[in-house]
XYZ file of C-alpha atoms in Angstrom:
675
model
C -7.441 47.177 -13.465
C -6.715 45.622 -10.198
C -2.896 46.090 -10.798
C -3.720 50.034 -11.560
C -5.985 50.151 -8.007
C -3.626 48.178 -5.935
C -0.857 50.784 -7.432
C -2.697 53.824 -6.971
C -3.525 53.073 -3.291
C 0.015 52.243 -2.503
C 1.284 55.501 -4.215
C -1.348 57.554 -1.903
C -0.354 55.853 0.981
C 3.561 56.508 0.414
C 2.461 59.995 0.157
C 1.030 60.240 3.037
C 4.183 58.951 4.525
C 6.164 61.190 2.928
C 3.601 64.193 3.896
C 4.426 63.084 7.663
C 8.341 63.489 6.794
C 7.545 66.669 5.435
C 5.559 67.905 8.364
C 8.670 67.009 10.596
C 11.161 68.872 8.269
C 8.666 71.977 8.555
C 8.709 71.834 12.120
C 12.385 71.217 12.329
C 12.919 74.761 10.065
C 10.154 76.731 11.511
C 12.004 78.628 14.282
C 14.886 79.428 11.434
C 11.922 80.760 9.209
C 10.849 83.049 12.245
C 14.265 84.296 12.573
C 14.932 85.119 9.344
C 11.728 87.088 9.455
C 12.625 89.035 12.516
C 16.094 89.558 10.939
C 14.656 91.121 7.436
C 12.185 93.244 9.681
C 15.192 94.998 11.516
C 17.237 95.219 8.497
C 14.294 97.386 6.881
C 13.765 99.388 9.866
C 10.156 97.739 10.396
C 11.121 95.782 13.577
C 13.111 97.902 15.672
C 13.516 98.714 19.757
C 14.825 96.598 22.433
C 12.185 94.021 22.574
C 12.558 92.876 18.952
C 16.182 92.770 19.569
C 15.799 90.482 22.269
C 13.370 88.330 20.295
C 15.763 88.553 17.419
C 18.616 86.663 19.592
C 16.148 84.749 21.506
C 14.411 82.948 18.292
C 18.007 82.737 16.596
C 19.521 80.772 19.275
C 16.426 78.679 19.350
C 16.914 78.357 15.640
C 20.131 77.320 16.100
C 19.637 74.713 18.317
C 16.475 72.985 16.657
C 18.346 73.236 13.446
C 21.238 71.262 14.689
C 19.161 69.065 16.708
C 17.379 68.189 13.384
C 20.676 67.898 11.393
C 21.993 65.401 14.110
C 18.720 63.252 14.197
C 18.907 63.390 10.400
C 22.588 61.982 10.306
C 21.636 59.143 12.800
C 18.619 58.038 10.958
C 20.495 57.914 7.557
C 23.933 56.004 9.222
C 21.540 53.524 11.491
C 21.886 50.344 9.847
C 18.469 48.677 8.832
C 18.286 45.087 9.730
C 19.139 42.691 7.066
C 17.785 39.180 7.340
C 20.538 36.586 7.706
C 21.163 34.561 4.383
C 23.200 32.583 2.058
C 24.517 34.850 -0.879
C 24.418 33.076 -4.272
C 26.238 34.542 -6.511
C 25.204 34.543 -10.329
C 28.483 32.218 -11.419
C 26.912 29.650 -8.644
C 23.500 29.680 -10.185
C 23.331 30.979 -13.769
C 20.296 29.003 -14.565
C 18.748 29.881 -11.526
C 19.143 33.756 -12.400
C 18.142 32.956 -16.071
C 14.884 31.702 -14.690
C 14.148 34.751 -12.501
C 15.313 37.433 -15.218
C 12.761 35.579 -17.533
C 10.207 35.597 -14.945
C 10.431 39.612 -14.375
C 10.523 39.904 -18.096
C 7.225 38.249 -18.607
C 5.673 40.412 -16.098
C 7.354 43.509 -17.161
C 9.181 44.288 -13.884
C 12.509 44.915 -13.151
C 14.867 42.042 -12.338
C 15.980 41.686 -8.751
C 19.609 42.785 -8.145
C 20.683 39.356 -6.091
C 19.349 36.621 -5.145
C 20.214 34.756 -1.524
C 18.849 31.616 0.414
C 17.042 31.452 3.433
C 16.659 28.228 6.032
C 13.369 28.477 6.099
C 9.952 28.165 3.917
C 9.397 31.349 2.934
C 10.547 33.897 0.048
C 10.479 37.593 -0.070
C 11.997 40.763 -1.424
C 14.571 42.539 0.712
C 15.925 46.078 0.370
C 19.470 46.241 0.812
C 20.340 49.599 -0.943
C 20.797 51.512 2.147
C 24.529 53.222 2.559
C 25.518 51.075 5.677
C 25.125 48.068 3.665
C 27.830 49.118 0.993
C 30.795 50.913 1.277
C 30.884 53.888 3.611
C 29.953 57.456 2.159
C 32.285 60.286 2.484
C 30.054 63.009 2.655
C 27.425 63.842 5.279
C 25.331 65.571 2.812
C 24.548 62.513 0.895
C 23.255 60.887 4.342
C 21.050 63.848 4.794
C 19.745 63.797 1.062
C 18.950 59.827 1.789
C 16.701 60.901 4.877
C 15.151 63.331 2.892
C 14.584 60.929 0.062
C 16.151 62.972 -2.905
C 17.869 61.207 -5.489
C 21.577 61.406 -6.284
C 23.558 61.760 -9.306
C 23.974 58.191 -9.208
C 20.338 57.429 -10.745
C 17.811 54.825 -9.165
C 18.709 52.939 -6.380
C 19.530 48.930 -7.286
C 16.673 46.720 -7.059
C 15.912 44.216 -4.021
C 17.291 41.173 -3.407
C 15.352 38.068 -3.941
C 15.161 35.734 -1.090
C 14.136 32.110 -1.238
C 13.707 29.322 0.867
C 16.300 26.883 0.289
C 13.940 23.678 1.379
C 11.737 24.850 -2.129
C 14.729 24.574 -4.212
C 15.288 20.872 -2.984
C 11.556 20.083 -2.936
C 9.819 21.738 -5.630
C 10.275 21.214 -9.417
C 11.680 23.984 -11.672
C 8.244 24.872 -12.625
C 6.563 24.689 -9.492
C 9.656 27.201 -8.245
C 8.795 29.288 -10.919
C 4.879 29.700 -10.056
C 5.707 30.182 -6.574
C 8.054 32.661 -7.127
C 5.863 34.656 -9.682
C 4.132 36.712 -7.357
C 7.046 37.592 -5.311
C 9.311 38.880 -8.386
C 6.313 41.015 -9.679
C 6.571 42.922 -6.329
C 9.898 44.476 -7.880
C 7.546 46.764 -9.977
C 6.325 49.140 -7.117
C 9.914 49.151 -5.488
C 11.120 50.983 -8.257
C 8.643 53.880 -7.939
C 10.301 56.910 -6.605
C 7.269 57.902 -3.950
C 7.033 54.336 -2.395
C 10.773 53.857 -2.690
C 11.009 57.009 -0.441
C 8.632 56.484 2.010
C 10.202 52.972 2.320
C 13.583 54.169 3.345
C 12.200 56.604 5.613
C 10.193 54.208 7.451
C 13.323 51.521 7.438
C 15.558 54.385 8.693
C 13.142 55.492 11.802
C 13.022 51.606 12.739
C 16.863 51.453 12.371
C 17.364 54.572 14.508
C 15.163 53.375 17.385
C 17.050 50.108 17.073
C 20.615 52.014 16.943
C 19.597 54.143 20.399
C 18.592 51.130 22.329
C 22.134 49.664 22.439
C 24.172 52.737 23.760
C 26.729 53.498 26.385
C 25.741 54.089 30.111
C 27.008 57.831 30.196
C 24.137 59.910 31.551
C 24.388 62.633 28.735
C 24.699 59.841 25.890
C 21.495 58.008 27.278
C 19.763 61.684 27.169
C 20.299 62.580 23.583
C 19.444 58.508 22.768
C 16.124 58.953 24.910
C 15.262 62.003 22.934
C 16.151 60.353 19.380
C 14.425 57.259 20.177
C 11.077 59.367 21.711
C 11.043 61.102 18.164
C 11.359 58.105 16.175
C 8.860 56.418 17.561
C 6.635 59.283 17.496
C 7.202 59.439 13.905
C 6.848 55.853 13.299
C 3.421 55.905 15.121
C 2.369 58.659 12.643
C 3.001 56.663 9.538
C 2.800 52.987 10.895
C -0.943 52.708 9.454
C -0.087 53.954 6.143
C 2.863 52.364 5.816
C 0.727 49.138 6.214
C -1.618 50.003 3.787
C 0.751 50.986 1.493
C 2.112 47.150 1.532
C -0.967 46.072 1.223
C -1.619 47.648 -2.198
C 1.664 46.965 -3.247
C 1.067 43.030 -2.330
C -2.197 43.317 -4.416
C -1.001 44.801 -6.984
C 1.988 42.273 -7.580
C -0.465 39.401 -6.832
C -2.688 40.720 -9.520
C 0.205 41.324 -11.840
C 1.138 37.584 -11.246
C -1.971 35.931 -12.064
C -1.116 35.740 -15.881
C 1.944 33.519 -15.036
C 1.178 29.698 -14.691
C -1.979 30.456 -12.654
C -3.141 26.939 -12.467
C 0.599 25.549 -11.604
C 0.623 28.148 -8.860
C -2.334 26.633 -7.132
C -0.596 23.178 -7.113
C 2.793 24.856 -5.987
C 1.122 26.121 -2.850
C 0.288 22.485 -1.856
C 3.872 22.049 -1.786
C 4.620 25.096 -0.029
C 2.674 23.578 2.752
C 4.294 20.070 2.518
C 7.586 21.688 2.702
C 6.960 23.916 5.651
C 5.819 20.828 7.271
C 8.513 18.522 6.320
C 11.206 21.249 7.195
C 9.282 21.842 10.533
C 9.556 18.450 11.631
C 13.180 17.888 10.597
C 14.456 20.544 12.503
C 12.900 19.646 15.914
C 12.721 15.857 15.648
C 16.335 15.239 13.645
C 18.145 18.648 13.563
C 17.911 19.195 17.276
C 19.092 16.210 19.100
C 22.329 16.596 16.924
C 22.742 20.290 17.613
C 22.447 19.655 21.301
C 25.259 17.278 21.287
C 27.741 19.784 18.937
C 26.907 18.297 15.689
C 25.059 19.678 13.003
C 23.509 17.710 10.256
C 25.138 19.134 6.809
C 22.616 18.177 4.193
C 19.339 19.336 5.930
C 17.590 20.213 2.450
C 18.447 17.115 1.288
C 17.103 15.437 4.515
C 13.788 17.324 3.434
C 13.534 15.410 0.493
C 13.822 12.069 2.399
C 11.179 13.222 5.248
C 8.649 14.026 2.623
C 9.255 11.067 0.426
C 8.827 8.998 3.813
C 5.605 10.930 4.405
C 4.262 10.262 0.936
C 4.536 6.566 1.915
C 2.672 6.826 5.311
C 0.155 9.960 4.837
C -2.802 9.912 2.578
C -2.712 13.348 2.344
C 0.660 12.886 0.414
C -0.797 10.224 -1.991
C 0.374 11.300 -5.914
C 3.381 13.719 -4.603
C 5.782 11.109 -5.099
C 5.160 11.091 -8.851
C 6.680 14.606 -9.055
C 9.758 13.158 -8.137
C 10.680 12.245 -11.950
C 10.390 15.839 -12.716
C 14.013 18.253 -12.822
C 14.459 19.620 -9.057
C 14.900 23.071 -8.668
C 18.129 22.506 -6.954
C 19.617 21.338 -10.385
C 19.382 25.057 -10.827
C 22.461 25.269 -8.548
C 26.162 24.543 -10.087
C 27.135 23.140 -6.634
C 23.768 22.166 -4.846
C 25.789 20.242 -2.243
C 28.181 22.970 -0.588
C 25.111 25.192 -0.862
C 23.316 22.869 1.229
C 26.072 22.841 3.688
C 26.095 26.800 4.115
C 22.286 26.967 4.656
C 22.456 23.945 7.197
C 25.252 25.781 9.256
C 23.302 29.398 8.904
C 20.135 27.285 10.249
C 21.920 25.868 13.103
C 23.107 29.511 14.271
C 19.596 30.579 13.783
C 17.657 28.028 15.490
C 19.946 26.588 18.144
C 22.825 29.264 18.260
C 25.853 27.199 17.413
C 29.080 28.641 16.270
C 29.825 30.346 13.003
C 32.578 27.739 12.022
C 33.148 24.101 12.333
C 35.597 23.082 15.420
C 36.634 20.343 17.767
C 33.233 20.594 19.399
C 30.993 21.652 16.654
C 31.407 19.370 13.749
C 29.332 18.516 10.589
C 27.415 15.118 10.278
C 26.488 12.895 7.097
C 23.087 11.512 7.366
C 24.824 7.922 6.872
C 26.900 8.896 10.270
C 24.041 10.203 11.923
C 22.851 6.859 13.771
C 25.902 6.107 15.335
C 27.448 9.830 15.468
C 24.017 11.084 17.180
C 21.744 8.417 18.086
C 23.951 5.944 20.005
C 26.174 8.435 21.171
C 23.362 10.891 22.525
C 21.554 7.682 24.499
C 24.941 6.640 25.744
C 25.760 10.358 26.846
C 22.398 10.404 28.730
C 22.864 7.427 30.423
C 26.084 8.556 31.710
C 24.624 11.676 33.081
C 22.059 9.431 34.598
C 24.189 7.602 36.597
C 26.478 10.330 37.689
C 23.138 12.099 39.302
C 22.417 8.551 40.892
C 25.973 8.673 42.056
C 25.738 12.166 43.639
C 22.534 10.937 45.356
C 24.272 7.865 47.122
C 22.415 5.663 45.435
C 24.149 2.203 45.647
C 25.278 0.138 42.173
C 23.820 -3.062 41.209
C 26.165 -5.531 42.533
C 24.663 -8.422 40.279
C 26.647 -6.893 37.559
C 29.958 -8.783 36.254
C 31.926 -5.942 37.246
C 29.900 -3.374 39.227
C 29.516 -1.199 36.237
C 26.180 0.704 35.361
C 23.077 -1.466 34.925
C 19.772 -0.733 34.148
C 18.281 -2.770 37.255
C 19.985 0.399 39.177
C 17.672 2.957 37.705
C 14.246 0.687 38.013
C 15.366 -0.419 41.595
C 15.746 3.197 42.725
C 12.694 4.746 40.965
C 10.197 1.764 42.186
C 11.945 0.307 45.265
C 10.127 2.089 48.386
C 12.823 2.719 50.510
C 16.172 2.362 48.505
C 19.080 2.626 50.987
C 22.096 4.732 50.511
C 25.867 3.738 49.355
C 28.372 3.141 52.209
C 28.272 1.381 55.807
C 25.007 1.847 58.255
C 25.445 4.591 60.276
C 26.590 4.455 63.937
C 24.183 3.928 66.689
C 24.357 4.765 70.373
C 22.963 2.314 72.248
C 23.388 3.817 75.785
C 21.682 0.567 77.678
C 19.780 1.314 80.516
C 21.408 -0.094 83.883
C 18.639 -2.503 84.998
C 16.786 -3.233 82.055
C 17.408 -4.672 78.321
C 19.289 -2.526 75.682
C 17.209 -0.460 74.029
C 16.752 -1.160 70.185
C 18.831 0.848 67.843
C 17.482 4.269 66.135
C 16.570 3.020 62.505
C 18.930 4.265 59.547
C 17.958 7.832 58.610
C 16.339 8.261 55.321
C 18.657 8.774 52.274
C 19.025 12.658 51.482
C 17.216 12.938 48.036
C 17.492 16.513 47.686
C 19.782 17.405 44.606
C 23.552 18.547 45.339
C 24.216 22.522 45.653
C 25.280 23.547 42.392
C 25.764 27.155 43.546
C 23.722 28.516 41.049
C 20.069 28.014 39.838
C 19.418 26.677 36.064
C 18.301 29.500 34.193
C 15.842 28.649 31.669
C 16.341 29.571 27.861
C 14.002 32.033 26.801
C 10.370 30.907 25.358
C 10.126 29.604 21.866
C 7.579 30.778 19.578
C 6.914 27.352 17.812
C 7.427 24.824 20.771
C 7.620 21.327 19.801
C 6.234 21.816 16.364
C 4.591 18.687 14.761
C 3.844 17.327 11.109
C 0.879 19.290 10.402
C 1.248 23.105 10.735
C -1.069 23.725 13.748
C -2.446 26.676 15.291
C 0.594 27.765 17.048
C 2.355 28.994 13.707
C -0.094 28.852 10.320
C 2.033 28.050 7.598
C 2.841 31.391 5.797
C 2.207 31.212 1.847
C 5.303 32.483 -0.135
C 5.804 35.860 -0.189
C 3.759 36.659 2.462
C 5.410 38.598 5.179
C 3.598 41.165 7.541
C 4.311 44.836 6.954
C 6.355 46.687 9.760
C 8.989 49.205 10.354
C 11.663 46.456 9.915
C 10.525 44.759 6.991
C 8.918 47.359 4.410
C 8.995 44.857 1.525
C 6.101 42.224 2.219
C 5.363 40.447 -1.021
C 2.180 39.678 -2.593
C 0.217 36.725 -1.627
C -1.058 33.999 -4.268
C -4.674 32.863 -4.099
C -5.351 30.387 -1.659
C -5.605 26.876 -3.039
C -8.717 24.898 -2.424
C -8.188 22.004 -0.130
C -9.177 20.704 3.442
C -7.760 22.726 6.512
C -4.970 21.091 8.038
C -5.899 18.698 10.750
C -5.535 19.830 14.217
C -2.818 18.259 16.761
C -1.085 18.201 19.767
C 2.679 19.911 19.955
C 5.337 17.333 20.846
C 8.176 18.104 23.231
C 9.310 14.765 24.427
C 12.682 14.271 22.871
C 12.992 10.881 23.550
C 9.806 9.862 21.514
C 10.305 6.519 19.717
C 6.828 6.428 18.233
C 3.821 6.593 20.266
C 2.292 8.198 23.640
C 4.645 11.398 23.147
C 3.783 14.190 26.113
C 1.147 16.443 24.538
C -0.432 20.003 25.315
C -2.274 18.865 28.570
C 1.075 17.112 30.111
C 2.912 20.758 29.895
C 0.933 22.130 32.874
C 1.593 18.849 35.058
C 3.227 19.434 37.951
C 6.725 17.792 38.422
C 6.969 14.248 40.108
C 5.321 13.909 43.496
C 7.479 10.624 44.036
C 10.538 12.191 46.008
C 13.011 9.707 44.417
C 11.830 11.002 40.885
C 11.930 14.550 42.003
C 15.023 14.514 43.353
C 16.775 12.625 40.270
C 15.153 14.936 38.119
C 16.296 18.206 39.865
C 19.673 16.602 39.670
C 19.425 16.138 36.006
C 18.193 19.652 35.603
C 21.482 20.816 37.391
C 23.637 18.795 35.376
C 22.126 20.009 32.271
C 22.325 23.590 33.258
C 26.126 23.207 34.128
C 26.652 21.799 30.767
C 24.666 24.002 29.063
C 26.604 26.973 30.552
C 30.087 25.549 29.531
C 28.903 24.871 25.992
C 27.549 28.096 25.821
C 30.567 30.011 26.864
C 32.339 28.391 24.161
C 29.861 29.263 21.490
C 30.255 32.762 22.800
C 34.085 32.623 22.334
C 34.008 31.229 18.893
C 34.769 33.989 16.087
C 32.617 34.914 13.578
C 32.526 33.764 9.972
C 34.047 36.065 7.269
C 32.581 34.108 4.436
C 29.394 35.571 4.839
C 28.723 39.201 4.353
C 25.431 39.589 5.667
C 26.926 38.167 9.468
C 28.212 41.549 10.484
C 24.710 43.181 10.293
C 22.673 40.452 12.573
C 25.079 38.380 14.646
C 26.043 41.203 16.932
C 22.642 39.833 18.734
C 21.650 37.044 21.088
C 21.586 33.814 19.612
C 19.439 31.862 18.587
C 17.132 34.370 16.851
C 14.226 31.804 16.358
C 14.632 29.103 19.218
C 12.837 25.852 18.210
C 11.869 24.941 21.813
C 11.227 26.067 25.374
C 13.447 24.161 28.082
C 12.229 20.823 28.819
C 10.745 20.361 32.242
C 12.254 17.888 34.796
C 10.070 15.272 34.039
C 10.674 15.313 30.441
C 14.240 14.880 31.236
C 14.086 12.465 33.279
C 12.162 10.312 30.825
C 14.412 11.204 28.213
C 17.151 9.541 30.313
C 15.778 6.692 31.461
C 14.889 6.007 28.028
C 18.327 6.441 26.828
C 19.505 4.091 29.565
C 16.839 1.539 28.216
C 17.934 1.911 24.670
C 21.715 1.359 25.671
C 20.579 -1.969 27.211
C 18.789 -2.891 24.365
C 21.818 -2.275 21.787
C 24.410 -4.111 24.451
C 22.364 -7.244 25.111
C 20.031 -7.866 22.287
C 21.807 -6.514 19.398
C 19.353 -3.431 18.771
C 20.555 -0.939 16.336
C 20.233 2.747 16.736
C 18.185 4.315 13.646
C 17.306 7.526 12.009
C 13.505 8.023 11.383
C 13.061 11.190 9.012
C 9.746 12.283 10.458
C 10.364 11.317 14.493
C 14.238 11.413 14.633
C 16.271 8.940 16.738
C 14.554 5.655 17.015
C 15.577 2.076 18.240
C 15.606 -1.112 15.732
C 14.665 -4.458 17.535
C 14.901 -7.340 15.339
C 14.692 -4.783 12.603
C 11.622 -3.462 13.459
C 10.898 0.220 14.976
C 10.247 -0.037 18.897
C 6.891 2.221 19.387
C 5.714 1.232 22.689
C 8.511 1.905 24.805
C 7.730 5.533 25.661
C 4.263 5.020 27.753
C 5.802 2.152 29.515
C 8.728 4.675 30.841
C 6.122 7.328 31.839
C 4.502 4.560 33.886
C 7.844 3.964 35.792
C 8.583 7.639 36.386
C 5.261 8.921 36.924
C 3.461 6.049 38.998
C 6.483 4.289 40.108
C 5.207 1.135 38.403
C 8.018 -0.632 36.575
C 5.837 -3.762 35.425
C 5.123 -2.293 32.322
C 8.777 -1.630 31.437
C 10.055 -5.164 32.764
C 7.429 -7.219 31.016
C 8.438 -5.059 27.697
C 12.105 -6.045 28.490
C 11.259 -9.686 29.229
C 9.299 -9.902 25.956
C 12.484 -8.343 23.886
C 14.709 -9.965 25.842
C 16.850 -7.563 27.498
C 18.819 -8.399 30.677
C 18.409 -5.253 32.965
C 21.304 -6.392 35.050
C 24.178 -6.671 32.651
C 26.360 -3.548 32.561
C 26.167 -1.094 29.457
C 28.901 0.958 27.875
C 28.778 4.615 28.215
C 30.561 7.416 26.984
């Protein structure tokens, strides 16, 4: 009964959308109909005279103009390329068992099987219509495009079923039975997609949405701008009229699909939904804490999905909420359904780097993959030494004297500590000459004190341009209020995504615990910066402020150089999805907003301390699956370094940090090796 109710509601809303399309067509042909009446009246001798002749000519010209404009609008809508989600396509030869599982599931649900399967680097699954003519070989006749706009069927028969898009972390973390239970309400959505009225309504909405996007990226000629403005206005008007109907149509489709999937593994679906939330949390943490530091260095981890398993396994050891999840690891993982999971994981990892960071589409000298075994040496150690080298370059620019206690005058941690804690640091170079000018009958006056060092950052010729704000700043382990975990198969209905898949029933369980998002990349465990710190002003001490501003300017120059290289990189030719989305700005989904100067300074001071620990007491860089780069001292993770660094840069108090250095045995006066 629920299936029929949802399907009937969806069909009723689809007919409402088609009525709006029909009214638009009626308005377009109305002048032509009036012109036909006037011509028929003149030919029969009823509407004669000069006035009727003028009316016939006027209405006839108007009808021709309106028909030409309507045909042009329909052609633009038909040829506009609807948005396609960037995915990694999976052929049947690459995953025969996965295709067999999906087809068996479709047979159990009595719905058409999806036409293809693709993977996305996200924790979600949905159906996506890729039957638009722009997604395949171009058609030779404009008549076919007009028929597509009007929703008529061609001789080729029904359109192909939508593509099933699966979140890649699900394949690596979930078991085969859990994946089947999660995909059941998604695959059930192919049934309503085959209904002619719903399919026609979706094509109409997607075409209007694509037309709005197409006319917004046109040239600068006045005539072209005027025409595109008119097309955009009309498309937005039609979208506004059918938006509510389209949203209710998709809700009806989702309700019908969810009701149909109730009979398939209902009990297992509740357990699988818990795994969806857990996979989301692990994937979220892996991207922000582990992958992002590597991406910023020009390295991209080539096994992100395998890292999700390691991160969630580590979580099962730490978090009481994950008790019992480790016992699942003895069952068959869903990634066994793939013939070559390693190569698919690598392709998905590269796509994730492009979507979330904006890296190039192919590997190169400054954009190369890194294995998890190489991560501590190739990413963690290199990151710290690169940050330490940048810190000392900025200190050189500010004229801070190098420490003379080192063996060869190399960069030392003492230089940083003295500069940030001494009340009056002296600049490099000789003391400026003074002008004594003694009085003729008195003692020579004392020389003027040396001028204070110039602590303003060097002129860079341009301001550091911040990156756009992220929608998910510093996402923490538990899904928080900034982005609730979306159950698989639930995407909001919109003009650009007319295929939201059904939402299964919410599993019972406690709500996620609140948290404070973390933005401090140098976090080594505890004491990370939280939400309350984001609104704090920059350091008040002029030495810290100057050093932080200098680091910000240096980072801006490096990011501009790196961005120019990324833009010059050629697009990948292997993925057929890329031409439909790669023309826009990357990253499409930035993970974090730009770091504040204070955060940059804390990162760089922490990196210098870690370099000193590695070079003086034999500490080692390591990878923590939940927190990213970490420092191991005597085999134990250093978890109390961050608050001591913050005490130095915020309060100018080096005592806590110096105490920690003495306890560990680190010699700050000893030079360290930099990149």
